[in-house]
Amino acid sequence: MSSSITVPVIDVQNNNFKELWPALVVAIQSSSFIALDTELSGLGNRKSLLAESIEDRYKAICHAARSRSILSLGIACYKKLDQKPADSYLVQVYNLTLLCSEEYIIEPQSVQFLVQHGFDFNKQYSNGIPYCKGNNKGNADDHGVHIRTLFTELLRARKPLVLHNGLIDMAFLYQSFYAHLPERLVTFTADLSEMFPAGIYDTKYVTEFELRLTSSYLEYAYKKCKLENSRGITSGSPGPHMHLEFCQYAGHLSTYIDYRECPAVASIEGQTDICQRFSAFGWCPNGTKCSFSHDTDLIILQDEKCKEDKKKKRKRQREKKGLGTAEDGSIFDGAPQNKIPNMEVDKEEGGSDQQEADEKSCSDGVPQIDPDGNSHQTDEGENKKIENDEGRMSKDKTKSRDCSEVTGDHSVESNAQKKADAGSHRAGFDAFMTGYIFAYSHILSKNEEAGVGRVEMESEPSWLPACINKIYLSGKAAPLNVVKSTFSKSSKAHIQKMEMVWGRKL
């Protein structure tokens, strides 16, 4: 039903950072947009991260970013290709293993989760790229091959930045590679708006409010978009469709590559034993002990089958009443009747806020927390921080090896090796998936614009104008707008950094 993709992920460590530096900088500078993802040492108090007050949430996020660290950084550079079929991209994916040079908290559950998914702490401590958090230490990182210098190159490139449920990501990136986080949220958003003038895009917001997928955790959204894109290509529909190309790495460079295979989606094969919690949120408190399937491919196919059955039932009812047939809705709208609604979960069952926090912790390697405050180690891997989509901590799979993190399944023993194989380079591959969702969503938006007579200028893509600078907020109907208001000022540290980045005052 869908084509297989093999994604090369370049493993960047301290011993090859200087060697790969020129290619990494060129990839950033020549890209059309850049997707990022992080793996964290922990998140702290999850309930504080989901506080009703957004300002309180920000304070909790700041505390986490100041006391924890980034363990790995994923960078996916998507470059739109000229003289190729429309919507063709050259994609370069990097996974940087990092090591904070200062004291930081690492949560035991995070260690356990990351190790289960193939993260090598021995390799991190022996060969992680060192960095110091907060403000520059004597301008030591302003020049040369440093991770903070790489972040400066990212700012200078002025490319659209794409994340999945990215508020926590942005806070950690700011604190780790830029400057001390400002005390107020309005100052933080004012700084971000100037740091990324081409805009910040959150694919969690895109999937929730634009695509309106049945579920919006990273693995589900990526596989759904990939499946629909493959169907469009194989069916010979007019398109446009997305086409990806990857660099060919030869010689000793090939030793730095981790090839992540995304197999084609098979068929539902009559299986119906789906874990409804994982199906809706991308995580399950029972993890590998769950007796139901966590196979995302199977979940997507069953969702589609349920939706199609529902359409047929409505059609029969309308024909019986003599009302004729109704127009089919978008392939992306509506949830199956037997599926837990993504945005309408009872608080006692783990509401949307809790879902996101849990998801994030899953994806980043942090255990999820139930409404009673008990932590659970999940096997999810998605998505990001509180994903954060899942809080960022959700990813799972069961029968065949999958491109995203593998976790819960009927066969715990058979999945152990899969987890180790699929677990490495999760930040890099998550960044790739995030970029894929964004690029495919751009195709859909172009189709809609064409339907109303709007034509896009190829020289300056509009990307997703309805989603620019809108960061998803768990449990909130409105996003966080990344803007500089007339009532907010930029932080002093930011102003000083911008003078260094651009060589002039703001």
mmCIF file of C-alpha atoms in Angstrom, residues 1-4 223 226-228 230-231 234 262-266 297:
data_model
loop_
_atom_site.group_PDB
_atom_site.id
_atom_site.type_symbol
_atom_site.label_atom_id
_atom_site.label_comp_id
_atom_site.label_asym_id
_atom_site.label_seq_id
_atom_site.Cartn_x
_atom_site.Cartn_y
_atom_site.Cartn_z
ATOM 1 C CA MET A 1 0.000 0.000 0.000
ATOM 2 C CA SER A 2 2.875 2.346 0.716
ATOM 3 C CA SER A 3 6.443 2.367 -0.521
ATOM 4 C CA SER A 4 9.428 1.544 1.658
ATOM 5 C CA LYS A 223 2.966 7.278 8.786
ATOM 6 C CA LYS A 226 3.564 8.864 4.137
ATOM 7 C CA LEU A 227 0.772 6.406 3.377
ATOM 8 C CA GLU A 228 -1.426 9.012 1.680
ATOM 9 C CA SER A 230 2.388 6.811 -1.521
ATOM 10 C CA ARG A 231 -1.216 6.116 -2.457
ATOM 11 C CA THR A 234 0.886 4.640 -7.047
ATOM 12 C CA CYS A 262 10.546 2.375 7.012
ATOM 13 C CA PRO A 263 8.856 -0.695 5.530
ATOM 14 C CA ALA A 264 5.794 -0.455 3.342
ATOM 15 C CA VAL A 265 2.475 -0.761 5.160
ATOM 16 C CA ALA A 266 1.069 -4.262 4.808
ATOM 17 C CA ASP A 297 0.539 0.687 10.834
#
